[in-house]
Short mmCIF file of C-alpha atoms in Angstrom, two decimals:
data_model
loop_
_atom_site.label_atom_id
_atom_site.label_comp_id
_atom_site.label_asym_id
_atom_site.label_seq_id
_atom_site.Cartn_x
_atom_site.Cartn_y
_atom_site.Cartn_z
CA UNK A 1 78.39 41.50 44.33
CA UNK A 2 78.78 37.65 43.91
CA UNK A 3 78.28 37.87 47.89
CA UNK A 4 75.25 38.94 47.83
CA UNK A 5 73.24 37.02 45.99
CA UNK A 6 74.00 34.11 48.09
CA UNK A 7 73.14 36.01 50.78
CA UNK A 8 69.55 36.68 49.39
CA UNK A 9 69.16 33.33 48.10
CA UNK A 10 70.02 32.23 51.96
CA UNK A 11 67.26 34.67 53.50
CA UNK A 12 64.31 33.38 51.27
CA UNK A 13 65.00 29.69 51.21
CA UNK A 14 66.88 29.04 54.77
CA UNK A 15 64.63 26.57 56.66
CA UNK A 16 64.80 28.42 60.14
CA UNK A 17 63.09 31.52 58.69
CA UNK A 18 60.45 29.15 56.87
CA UNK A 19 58.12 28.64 60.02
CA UNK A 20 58.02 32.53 60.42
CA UNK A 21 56.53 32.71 57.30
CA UNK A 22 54.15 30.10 57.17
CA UNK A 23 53.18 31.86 60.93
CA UNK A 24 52.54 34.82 58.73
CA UNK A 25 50.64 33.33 56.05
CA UNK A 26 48.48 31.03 58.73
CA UNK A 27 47.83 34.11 60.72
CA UNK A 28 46.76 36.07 57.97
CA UNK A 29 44.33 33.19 56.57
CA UNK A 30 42.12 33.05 59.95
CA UNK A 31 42.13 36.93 60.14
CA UNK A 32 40.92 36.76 57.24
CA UNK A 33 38.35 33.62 57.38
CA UNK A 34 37.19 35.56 60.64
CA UNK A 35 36.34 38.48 59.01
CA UNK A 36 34.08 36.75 56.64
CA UNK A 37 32.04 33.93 58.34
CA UNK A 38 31.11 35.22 61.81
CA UNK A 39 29.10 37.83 61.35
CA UNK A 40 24.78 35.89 60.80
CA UNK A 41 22.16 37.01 58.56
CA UNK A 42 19.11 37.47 59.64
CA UNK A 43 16.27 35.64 58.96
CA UNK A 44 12.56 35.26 57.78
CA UNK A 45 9.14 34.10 57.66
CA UNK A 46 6.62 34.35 54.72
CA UNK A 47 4.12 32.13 55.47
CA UNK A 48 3.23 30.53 58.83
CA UNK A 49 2.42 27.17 56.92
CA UNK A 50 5.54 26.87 55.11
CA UNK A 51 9.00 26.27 55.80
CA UNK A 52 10.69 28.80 54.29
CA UNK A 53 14.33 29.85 54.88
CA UNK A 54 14.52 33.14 53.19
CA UNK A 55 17.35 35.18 54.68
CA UNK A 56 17.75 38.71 54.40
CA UNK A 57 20.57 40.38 52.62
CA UNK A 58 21.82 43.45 53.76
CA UNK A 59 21.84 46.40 51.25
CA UNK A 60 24.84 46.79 49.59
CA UNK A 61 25.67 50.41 51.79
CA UNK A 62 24.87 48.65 54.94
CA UNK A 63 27.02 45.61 53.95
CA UNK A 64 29.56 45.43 56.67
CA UNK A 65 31.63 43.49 54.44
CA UNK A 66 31.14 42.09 51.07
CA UNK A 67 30.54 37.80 51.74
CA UNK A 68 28.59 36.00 54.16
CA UNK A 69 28.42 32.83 54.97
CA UNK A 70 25.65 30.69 55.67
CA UNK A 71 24.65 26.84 56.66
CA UNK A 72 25.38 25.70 53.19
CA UNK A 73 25.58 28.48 50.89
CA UNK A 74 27.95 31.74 50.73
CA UNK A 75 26.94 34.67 49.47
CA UNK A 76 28.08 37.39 47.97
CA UNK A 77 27.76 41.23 47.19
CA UNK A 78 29.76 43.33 44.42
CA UNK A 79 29.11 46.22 43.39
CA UNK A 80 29.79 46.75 39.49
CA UNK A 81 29.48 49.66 37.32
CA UNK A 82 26.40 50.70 39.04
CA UNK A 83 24.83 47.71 39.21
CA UNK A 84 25.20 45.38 42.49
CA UNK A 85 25.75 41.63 41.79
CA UNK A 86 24.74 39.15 44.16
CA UNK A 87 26.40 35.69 43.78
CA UNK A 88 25.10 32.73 46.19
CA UNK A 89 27.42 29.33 46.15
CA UNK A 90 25.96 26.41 47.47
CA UNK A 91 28.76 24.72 49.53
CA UNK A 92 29.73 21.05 48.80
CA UNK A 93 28.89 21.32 44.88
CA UNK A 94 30.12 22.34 41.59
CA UNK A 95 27.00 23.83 40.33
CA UNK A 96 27.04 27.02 38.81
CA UNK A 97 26.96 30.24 41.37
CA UNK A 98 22.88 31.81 41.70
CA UNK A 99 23.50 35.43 40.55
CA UNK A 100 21.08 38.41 40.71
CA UNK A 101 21.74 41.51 39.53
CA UNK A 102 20.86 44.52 40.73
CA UNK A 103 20.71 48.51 38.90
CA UNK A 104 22.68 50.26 42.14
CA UNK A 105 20.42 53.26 42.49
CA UNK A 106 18.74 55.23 45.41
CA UNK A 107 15.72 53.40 45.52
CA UNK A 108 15.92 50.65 48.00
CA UNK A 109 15.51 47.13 47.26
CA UNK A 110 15.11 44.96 50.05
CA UNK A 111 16.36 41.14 48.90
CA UNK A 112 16.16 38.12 50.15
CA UNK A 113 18.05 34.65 49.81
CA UNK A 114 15.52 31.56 49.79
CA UNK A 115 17.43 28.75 50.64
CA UNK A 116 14.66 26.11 49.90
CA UNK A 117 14.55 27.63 46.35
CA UNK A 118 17.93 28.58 45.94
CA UNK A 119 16.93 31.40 44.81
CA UNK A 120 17.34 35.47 45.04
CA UNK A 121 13.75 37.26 45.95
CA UNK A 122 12.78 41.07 46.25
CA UNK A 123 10.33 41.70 49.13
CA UNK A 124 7.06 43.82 48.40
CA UNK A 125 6.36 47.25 50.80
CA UNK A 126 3.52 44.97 51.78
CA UNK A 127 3.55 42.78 54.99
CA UNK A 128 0.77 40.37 56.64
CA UNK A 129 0.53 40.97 60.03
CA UNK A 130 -1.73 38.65 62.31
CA UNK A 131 -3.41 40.67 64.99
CA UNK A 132 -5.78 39.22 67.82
CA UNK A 133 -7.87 42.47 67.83
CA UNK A 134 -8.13 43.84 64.21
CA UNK A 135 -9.98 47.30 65.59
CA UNK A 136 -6.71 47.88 66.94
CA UNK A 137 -5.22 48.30 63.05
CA UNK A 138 -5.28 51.61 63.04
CA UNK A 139 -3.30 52.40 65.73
CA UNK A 140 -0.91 50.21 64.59
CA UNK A 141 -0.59 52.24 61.56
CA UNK A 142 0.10 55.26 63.18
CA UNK A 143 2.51 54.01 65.42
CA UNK A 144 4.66 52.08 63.27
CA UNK A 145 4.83 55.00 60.58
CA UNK A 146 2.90 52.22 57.95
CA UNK A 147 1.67 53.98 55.07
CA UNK A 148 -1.39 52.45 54.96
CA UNK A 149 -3.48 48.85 55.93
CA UNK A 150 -6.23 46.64 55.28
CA UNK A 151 -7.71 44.28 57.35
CA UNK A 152 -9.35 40.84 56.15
CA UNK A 153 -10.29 39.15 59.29
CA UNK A 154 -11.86 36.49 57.43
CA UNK A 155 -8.59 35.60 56.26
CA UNK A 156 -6.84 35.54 59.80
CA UNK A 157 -4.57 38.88 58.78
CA UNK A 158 -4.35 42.15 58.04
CA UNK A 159 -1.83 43.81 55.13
CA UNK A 160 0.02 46.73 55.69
CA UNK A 161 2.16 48.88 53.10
CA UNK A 162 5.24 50.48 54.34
CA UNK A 163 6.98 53.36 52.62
CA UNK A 164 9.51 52.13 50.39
CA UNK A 165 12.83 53.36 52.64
CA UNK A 166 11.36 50.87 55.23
CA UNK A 167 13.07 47.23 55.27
CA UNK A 168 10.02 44.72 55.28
CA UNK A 169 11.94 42.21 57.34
CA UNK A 170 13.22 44.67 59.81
CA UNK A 171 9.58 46.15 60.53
CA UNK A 172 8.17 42.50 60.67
CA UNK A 173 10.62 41.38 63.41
CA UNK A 174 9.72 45.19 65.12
CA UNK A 175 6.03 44.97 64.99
CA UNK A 176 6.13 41.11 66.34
CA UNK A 177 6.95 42.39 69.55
CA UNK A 178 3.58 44.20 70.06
CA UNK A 179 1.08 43.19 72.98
CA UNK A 180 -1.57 43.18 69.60
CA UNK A 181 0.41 41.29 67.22
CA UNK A 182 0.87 37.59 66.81
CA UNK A 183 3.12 37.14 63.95
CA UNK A 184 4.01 39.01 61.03
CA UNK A 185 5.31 37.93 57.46
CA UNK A 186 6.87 39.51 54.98
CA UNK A 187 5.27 39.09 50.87
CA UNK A 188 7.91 38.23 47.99
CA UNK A 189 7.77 39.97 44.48
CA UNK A 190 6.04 38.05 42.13
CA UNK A 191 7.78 37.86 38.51
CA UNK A 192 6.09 40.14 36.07
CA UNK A 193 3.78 38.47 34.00
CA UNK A 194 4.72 37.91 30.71
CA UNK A 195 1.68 38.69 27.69
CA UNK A 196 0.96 34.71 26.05
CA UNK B 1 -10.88 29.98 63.52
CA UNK B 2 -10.99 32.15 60.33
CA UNK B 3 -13.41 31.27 58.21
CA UNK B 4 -11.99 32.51 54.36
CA UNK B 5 -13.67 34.52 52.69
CA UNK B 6 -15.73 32.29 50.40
CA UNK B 7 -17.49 29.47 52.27
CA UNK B 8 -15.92 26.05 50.72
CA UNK B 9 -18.12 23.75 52.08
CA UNK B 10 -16.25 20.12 53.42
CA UNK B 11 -17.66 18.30 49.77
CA UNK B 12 -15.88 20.59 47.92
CA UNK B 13 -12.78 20.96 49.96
CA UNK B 14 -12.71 17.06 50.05
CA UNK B 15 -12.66 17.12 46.37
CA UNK B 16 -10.32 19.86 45.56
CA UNK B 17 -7.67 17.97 48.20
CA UNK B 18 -8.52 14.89 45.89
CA UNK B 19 -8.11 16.61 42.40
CA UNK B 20 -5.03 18.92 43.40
CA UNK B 21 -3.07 15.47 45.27
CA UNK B 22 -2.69 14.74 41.21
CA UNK B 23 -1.30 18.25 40.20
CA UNK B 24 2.84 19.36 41.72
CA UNK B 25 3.22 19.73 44.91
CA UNK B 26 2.04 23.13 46.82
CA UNK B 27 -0.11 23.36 44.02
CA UNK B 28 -3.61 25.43 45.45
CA UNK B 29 -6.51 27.18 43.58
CA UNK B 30 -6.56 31.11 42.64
CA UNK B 31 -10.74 32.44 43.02
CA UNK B 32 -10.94 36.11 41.23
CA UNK B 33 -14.00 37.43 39.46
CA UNK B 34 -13.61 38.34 35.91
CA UNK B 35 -14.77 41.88 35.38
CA UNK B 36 -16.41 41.92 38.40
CA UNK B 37 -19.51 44.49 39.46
CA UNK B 38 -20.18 44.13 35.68
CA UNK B 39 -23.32 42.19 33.98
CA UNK B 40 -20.56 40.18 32.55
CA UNK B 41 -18.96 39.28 35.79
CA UNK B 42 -17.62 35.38 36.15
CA UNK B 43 -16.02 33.69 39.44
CA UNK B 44 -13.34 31.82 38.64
CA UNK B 45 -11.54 28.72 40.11
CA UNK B 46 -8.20 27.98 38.40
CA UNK B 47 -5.62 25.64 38.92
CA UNK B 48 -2.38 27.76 40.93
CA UNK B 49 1.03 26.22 41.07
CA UNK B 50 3.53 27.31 43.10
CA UNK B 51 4.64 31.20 41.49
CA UNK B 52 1.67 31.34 39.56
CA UNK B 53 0.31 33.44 42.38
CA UNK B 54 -0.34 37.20 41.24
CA UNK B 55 1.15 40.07 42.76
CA UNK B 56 -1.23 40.86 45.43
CA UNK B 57 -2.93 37.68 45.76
CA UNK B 58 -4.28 36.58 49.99
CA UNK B 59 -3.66 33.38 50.49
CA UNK B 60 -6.05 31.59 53.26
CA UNK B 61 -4.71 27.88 53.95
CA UNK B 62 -7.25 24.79 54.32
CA UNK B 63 -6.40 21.12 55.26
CA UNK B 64 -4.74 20.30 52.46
CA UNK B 65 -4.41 23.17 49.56
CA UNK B 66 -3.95 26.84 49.73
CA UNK B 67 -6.24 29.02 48.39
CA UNK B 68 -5.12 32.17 46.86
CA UNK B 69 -7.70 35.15 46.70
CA UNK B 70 -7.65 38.24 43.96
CA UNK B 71 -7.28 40.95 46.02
CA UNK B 72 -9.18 42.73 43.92
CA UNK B 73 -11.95 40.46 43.76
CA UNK B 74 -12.68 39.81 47.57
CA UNK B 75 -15.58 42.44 47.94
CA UNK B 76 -17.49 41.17 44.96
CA UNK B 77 -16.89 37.41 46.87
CA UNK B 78 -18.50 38.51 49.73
CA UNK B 79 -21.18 35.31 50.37
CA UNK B 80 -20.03 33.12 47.90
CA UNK B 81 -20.22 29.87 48.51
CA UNK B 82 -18.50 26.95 46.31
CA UNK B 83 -19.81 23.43 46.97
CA UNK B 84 -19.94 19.64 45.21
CA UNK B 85 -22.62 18.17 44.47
CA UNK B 86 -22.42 14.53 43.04
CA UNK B 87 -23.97 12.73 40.12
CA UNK B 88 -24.38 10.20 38.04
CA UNK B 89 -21.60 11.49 36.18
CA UNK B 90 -19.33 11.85 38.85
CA UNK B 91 -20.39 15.20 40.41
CA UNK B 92 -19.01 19.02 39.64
CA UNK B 93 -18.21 22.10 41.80
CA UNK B 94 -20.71 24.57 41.83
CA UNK B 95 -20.02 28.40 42.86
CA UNK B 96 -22.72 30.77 44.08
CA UNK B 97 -20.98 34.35 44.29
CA UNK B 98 -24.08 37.08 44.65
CA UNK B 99 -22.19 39.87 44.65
CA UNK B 100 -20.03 39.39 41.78
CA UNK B 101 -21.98 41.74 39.61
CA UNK B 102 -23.36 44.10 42.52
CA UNK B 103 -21.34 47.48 41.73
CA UNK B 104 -18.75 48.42 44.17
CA UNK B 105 -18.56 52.03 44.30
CA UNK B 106 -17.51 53.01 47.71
CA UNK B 107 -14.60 56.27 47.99
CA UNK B 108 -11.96 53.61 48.34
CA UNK B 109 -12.99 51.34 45.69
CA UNK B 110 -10.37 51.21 42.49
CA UNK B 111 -10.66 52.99 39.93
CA UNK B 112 -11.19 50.13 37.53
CA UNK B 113 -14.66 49.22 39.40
CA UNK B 114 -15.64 52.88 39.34
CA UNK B 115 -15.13 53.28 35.42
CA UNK B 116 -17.43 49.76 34.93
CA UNK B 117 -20.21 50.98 37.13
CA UNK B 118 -20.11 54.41 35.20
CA UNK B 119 -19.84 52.10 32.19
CA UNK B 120 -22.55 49.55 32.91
CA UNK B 121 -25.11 52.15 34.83
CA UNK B 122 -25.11 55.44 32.29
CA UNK B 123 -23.12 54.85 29.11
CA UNK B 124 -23.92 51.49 28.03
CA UNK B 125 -27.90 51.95 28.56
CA UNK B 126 -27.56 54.88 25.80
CA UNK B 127 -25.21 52.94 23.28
CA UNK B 128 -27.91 50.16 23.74
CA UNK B 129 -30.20 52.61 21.33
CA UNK B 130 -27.63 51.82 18.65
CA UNK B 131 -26.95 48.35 19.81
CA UNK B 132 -23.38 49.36 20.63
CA UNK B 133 -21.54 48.56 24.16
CA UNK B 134 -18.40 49.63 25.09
CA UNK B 135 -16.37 47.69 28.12
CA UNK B 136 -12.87 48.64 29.99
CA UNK B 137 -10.05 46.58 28.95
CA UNK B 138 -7.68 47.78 31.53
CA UNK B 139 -6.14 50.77 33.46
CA UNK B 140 -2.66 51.62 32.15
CA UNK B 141 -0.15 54.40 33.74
CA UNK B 142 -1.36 57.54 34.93
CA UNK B 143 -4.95 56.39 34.96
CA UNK B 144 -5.69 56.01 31.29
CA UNK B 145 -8.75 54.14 30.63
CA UNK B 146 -8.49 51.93 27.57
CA UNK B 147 -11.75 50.64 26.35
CA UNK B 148 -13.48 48.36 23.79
CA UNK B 149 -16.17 48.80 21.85
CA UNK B 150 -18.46 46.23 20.21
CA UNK B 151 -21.87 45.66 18.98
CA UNK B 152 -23.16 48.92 16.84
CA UNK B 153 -20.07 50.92 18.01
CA UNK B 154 -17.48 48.73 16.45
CA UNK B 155 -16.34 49.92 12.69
CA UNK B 156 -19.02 52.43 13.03
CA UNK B 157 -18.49 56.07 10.99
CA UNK B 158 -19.35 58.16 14.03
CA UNK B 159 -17.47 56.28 16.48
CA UNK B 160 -14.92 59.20 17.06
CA UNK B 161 -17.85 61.66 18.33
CA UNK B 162 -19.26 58.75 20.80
CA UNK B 163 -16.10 58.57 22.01
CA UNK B 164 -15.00 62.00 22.92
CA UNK B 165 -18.36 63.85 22.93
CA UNK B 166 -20.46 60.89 24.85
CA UNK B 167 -17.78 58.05 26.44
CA UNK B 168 -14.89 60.19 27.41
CA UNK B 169 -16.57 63.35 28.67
CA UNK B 170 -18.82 61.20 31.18
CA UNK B 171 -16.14 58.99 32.45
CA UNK B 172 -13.91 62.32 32.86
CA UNK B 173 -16.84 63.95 34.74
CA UNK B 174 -17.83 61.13 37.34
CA UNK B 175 -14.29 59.53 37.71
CA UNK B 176 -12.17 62.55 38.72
CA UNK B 177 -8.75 60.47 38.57
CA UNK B 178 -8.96 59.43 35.10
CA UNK B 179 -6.55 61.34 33.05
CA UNK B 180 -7.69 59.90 29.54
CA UNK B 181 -9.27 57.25 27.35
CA UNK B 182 -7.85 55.12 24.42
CA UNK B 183 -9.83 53.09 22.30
CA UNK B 184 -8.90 49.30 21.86
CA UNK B 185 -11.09 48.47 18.88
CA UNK B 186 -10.47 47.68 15.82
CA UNK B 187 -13.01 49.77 14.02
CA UNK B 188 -11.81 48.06 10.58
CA UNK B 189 -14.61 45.48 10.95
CA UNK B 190 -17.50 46.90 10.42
CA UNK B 191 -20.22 43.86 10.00
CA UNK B 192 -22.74 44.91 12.89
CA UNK B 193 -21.67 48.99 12.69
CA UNK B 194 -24.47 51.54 13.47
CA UNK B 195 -23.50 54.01 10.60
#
């Protein structure tokens, strides 16, 4: 017995088995830091005349893993008693994480991360598309599976509505690759108003 | 180059880059019609900061300031025209919309505009006889039509029978997706009632 414990005391603390372990521990740090910081979100537009930096976050099923890292902030996705919690931490401070919650059900909610506002916004079924022949629009409809669009040439654009299983930013960054359209944004939720 | 959708002629745009340089920054204008295709119909040119915008609202961007459009509101704009003219007193904006009041009534047009011009062009002309005048307040779920009396109608005895034998079974009859009406007023003042 009293041999033993020496023994065991020897394996842990014996400083030729120390740089095996720290191997370890190093190896398993960048397998890990790997996993979450490669993969890039994608992002935006909402308006052609502003700089906006909204970048999409995935839905929690389609999460591939559960942080991301961006430029400056890292974000990320929980799921909690069936409700999703999305946490964004801006990199390089000590202010408080941005967190939006979420009810997890089967209706999708398409989110994005605005960077400029540092803040978590839910995209409409609504997108502006800018086409240079607005006779083509309903064509467009049909082939893109829209639900429905207007067109306002006087404003430059027309708006379609998607049905609600279809990701705003994913269709924009589709239908920008038609011969007819020029650009396509997608339209943030507005806050409910609140009665004065 | 799009032109918007109500003509802002350089005057005004030169002033409203002047007067909105003194507001936050990305602050624009909002132009809706209040209760448009109605007799009572009123454009409207409001300050609009940055998430003031309402769900739905176009936004068409001049040199300078954004202007955010009711989306509601963009037939009834259709010719308007919003210019400065200046004065001894400095000068004002002035806004010419023709259309604001002209009735909308077209298959696609929303429900809300279809209730008004039933409103305005049939009921209202017979609660006239009794100096009464009923208007829609809004459009809750399912299509429910709540409404306000005034005039003769407000506080009056037989109220109940306008409503459901005259106001209700009209709107019902010519707008086909209405589900129901609620009434608004409160009938406990009775100063100018009919009965």
């Amino acid at each position: 017995m009293t041999g033993r414990i020496p023994q065991l005391s020897i394996r842990t603390t014996n400083p030729l088995f120390l740089p095996y372990g720290l191997l370890g521990v190093l190896l398993l740090f960048f397998v890990v830091a790997g996993w979450t910081q490669t993969e890039k979100l994608e992002s935006v537009s909402l308006d052609p005349e502003k700089e906006n930096d909204l970048v999409v976050i995935p839905a929690p099923e389609e999460a591939s893993k559960s942080t991301y890292e961006l430029d400056d902030f890292e974000i990320e996705i929980e799921s909690k008693d069936e409700r999703v919690k999305y946490e964004a931490r801006e990199k390089g401070t000590i202010d408080e994480p941005i967190v939006h919650w979420e009810v997890d059900s089967d209706e999708p909610v398409h989110l994005v991360f605005d960077t400029k506002q540092k803040k978590f916004q839910r995209l409409t079924n609504k997108v502006r598309v800018v086409l240079n022949d607005y006779t083509q629009l309903e064509s467009l409809i049909e082939e893109t599976d829209a639900e429905s669009g207007k067109a306002y040439p006087k404003l430059g654009y027309a708006v379609l509505e998607l049905p609600a299983e279809k990701h705003p930013a994913t269709f924009t960054k589709a239908v920008e690759k038609r011969a007819e359209v020029e650009s396509a944004f997608v339209i943030v939720e507005r806050p409910p108003e609140v009665p004065h | 180059m799009e032109q918007s959708v109500v003509n802002i002629s350089q005057a005004a745009q030169d002033y409203l880059v002047k007067l909105l340089e003194k507001e936050e920054s990305g602050c624009g204008v909002r132009i809706f019609v209040a209760e448009p295709g109605t007799p009572n119909a009123e454009t409207c040119i409001a300050y609009c900061r940055e998430g003031e915008q309402h769900q739905g609202d176009l936004p068409f961007h001049y040199d300078g300031f954004t202007v955010w459009y009711d989306e509601r509101s963009i037939p009834f704009l259709e010719n308007a025209e919003v210019d400065f003219r200046e004065d001894r007193m400095g000068g004002q904006i002035t806004v010419r919309a023709p259309n604001s009041r002209v009735p909308q009534v077209g298959p696609d047009a929303p429900i809300e505009d279809r209730i008004n011009y039933v409103l305005y062009s049939e009921i209202n002309p017979n609660l006239a006889a009794h100096g009464g005048i009923v208007s829609l307040v809004e459009v809750v779920d399912d299509n429910v039509a709540v409404l306000l009396f005034g005039g003769g109608c407000q506080g009056c005895a037989a109220v109940d029978i306008t409503l459901k034998q005259g106001v209700e079974s009209t709107l019902l009859a010519r707008v086909p997706d209405l589900t129901g009406i609620k009434d608004a007023t409160d009938h406990s003042i009775t100063t100018n009632a009919y009965y």
